[in-house]
Amino acid sequence: MTDTSTAPAPAPLAQRVAAPARLDPPDPALGLAWRPLTVADAPELERLVQLVEEADGQPFRTSAEELAEELSAQWRDLDRDTLVGLDADGVMRAWAQVDSAPGDTRVVRAFVSGGVHPLWRGRGIGRALVAWLEGRARQVLAASGKELPARIAAYLEDTAPASARLYQAAGFTPVRYYTEMRRPLQAALPDVPAVEGVRVVPWSEELDDAVRLAHNEAFADHWGSEPRTPEQWQQHRAMFAPSWSFVAVADDGEVVGYTLSGRYEQDWAVAGYSSGYTELLGVRGAWRGRAVAVALLATAMRAFAADGIEYAELGVDTENPSGAHGLYARLGYEVVHSSTMYSIEL
């Protein structure tokens, strides 16, 4: 009898991604001249991005510092991975970018994003940008040389259904759902539980790489998570708040958990309140179930409140395998916003 229980080996990556040999920018007949982005474009790009965020009802605003950090990542090829569309007066009206994750070991991924000025919508520019993004993402995946499952992914805010329709029309499907949660800090804060054999200490540069390694281990069982290289770990630090970040350390010096926070002051006027944002929270598997996460979160809440901050905020995958969503709800966090990952799986 022939054994049919083993799944056939996937086709080679290059065959699966079917990357275009040539990729042109959108048609100039759409009214825009196209060129790559540069790091120096960050201040003007900030104005365009924030106009799009406002038009789409998003509860946050992206800063020039964040954009400059994204564009300066050492693995980025800005000449090929980015586009900005300029009108006849040289004003930015649309942009697109593809990013990759050099540490990927289980699924090789390309992330796509972009937007169109509200007054320039309805002309086919968004559809053309999504087509370009997909083509460039396929090229990036093919160039990775990693014989792994592959994914082109776009994170879209649920306040922008028109964007979701564009991506779905291009073949992207919703695969994962995320919520943003907040907790008032004026309400009674949870106690910081004592965890036997563990102390919570302020984040420090000396602990940072051990925190990275702990994060890679803690999230190894999470859908869509991949190990972060030291270079990736240093990204997304533009809004990092060291004084609001803490590390759980065992008696022998081992890092067993961490919470890293961000201070997004540009969001506060939009939201109508100040907030401390939990960027990352993780506990290594062997230390789960001992209230380490509660100790870290409660410590961070106290740091936010001591600085006069009104709310604690964080984001969570609704299918997080560690039960994080339920933990946050028990600590008083409530859902205030949602987003969806759309993808093409290859």
mmCIF file of C-alpha atoms in Angstrom, residues 200-204 207 211 240-249 255 257-261 280-282 295-304:
data_model
loop_
_atom_site.group_PDB
_atom_site.id
_atom_site.type_symbol
_atom_site.label_atom_id
_atom_site.label_comp_id
_atom_site.label_asym_id
_atom_site.label_seq_id
_atom_site.Cartn_x
_atom_site.Cartn_y
_atom_site.Cartn_z
ATOM 1 C CA VAL A 200 11.090 43.307 38.415
ATOM 2 C CA VAL A 201 13.820 45.821 37.535
ATOM 3 C CA PRO A 202 13.980 48.849 35.225
ATOM 4 C CA TRP A 203 14.946 48.157 31.617
ATOM 5 C CA SER A 204 18.605 48.884 30.831
ATOM 6 C CA LEU A 207 19.732 43.775 29.685
ATOM 7 C CA VAL A 211 15.354 40.732 26.558
ATOM 8 C CA PHE A 240 10.542 54.069 23.097
ATOM 9 C CA ALA A 241 10.047 55.048 26.754
ATOM 10 C CA PRO A 242 12.863 53.458 28.800
ATOM 11 C CA SER A 243 11.542 54.780 32.123
ATOM 12 C CA TRP A 244 8.230 52.970 31.500
ATOM 13 C CA SER A 245 9.893 49.665 30.544
ATOM 14 C CA PHE A 246 10.704 46.813 32.918
ATOM 15 C CA VAL A 247 12.335 43.379 33.002
ATOM 16 C CA ALA A 248 11.546 40.362 35.167
ATOM 17 C CA VAL A 249 14.811 38.759 36.269
ATOM 18 C CA VAL A 255 15.573 37.295 32.006
ATOM 19 C CA GLY A 257 9.850 38.376 31.119
ATOM 20 C CA TYR A 258 9.694 41.975 29.981
ATOM 21 C CA THR A 259 7.438 44.883 29.133
ATOM 22 C CA LEU A 260 8.632 47.586 26.736
ATOM 23 C CA SER A 261 6.634 50.800 26.504
ATOM 24 C CA LEU A 280 5.773 44.337 23.934
ATOM 25 C CA LEU A 281 4.927 42.099 26.861
ATOM 26 C CA GLY A 282 6.224 38.574 27.107
ATOM 27 C CA ALA A 295 3.709 42.047 37.942
ATOM 28 C CA LEU A 296 5.206 43.630 34.829
ATOM 29 C CA LEU A 297 1.974 45.302 33.700
ATOM 30 C CA ALA A 298 1.122 46.581 37.182
ATOM 31 C CA THR A 299 4.630 48.016 37.538
ATOM 32 C CA ALA A 300 4.333 49.770 34.175
ATOM 33 C CA MET A 301 0.886 51.154 35.098
ATOM 34 C CA ARG A 302 2.381 52.702 38.206
ATOM 35 C CA ALA A 303 5.155 54.282 36.153
ATOM 36 C CA PHE A 304 2.588 55.745 33.712
#
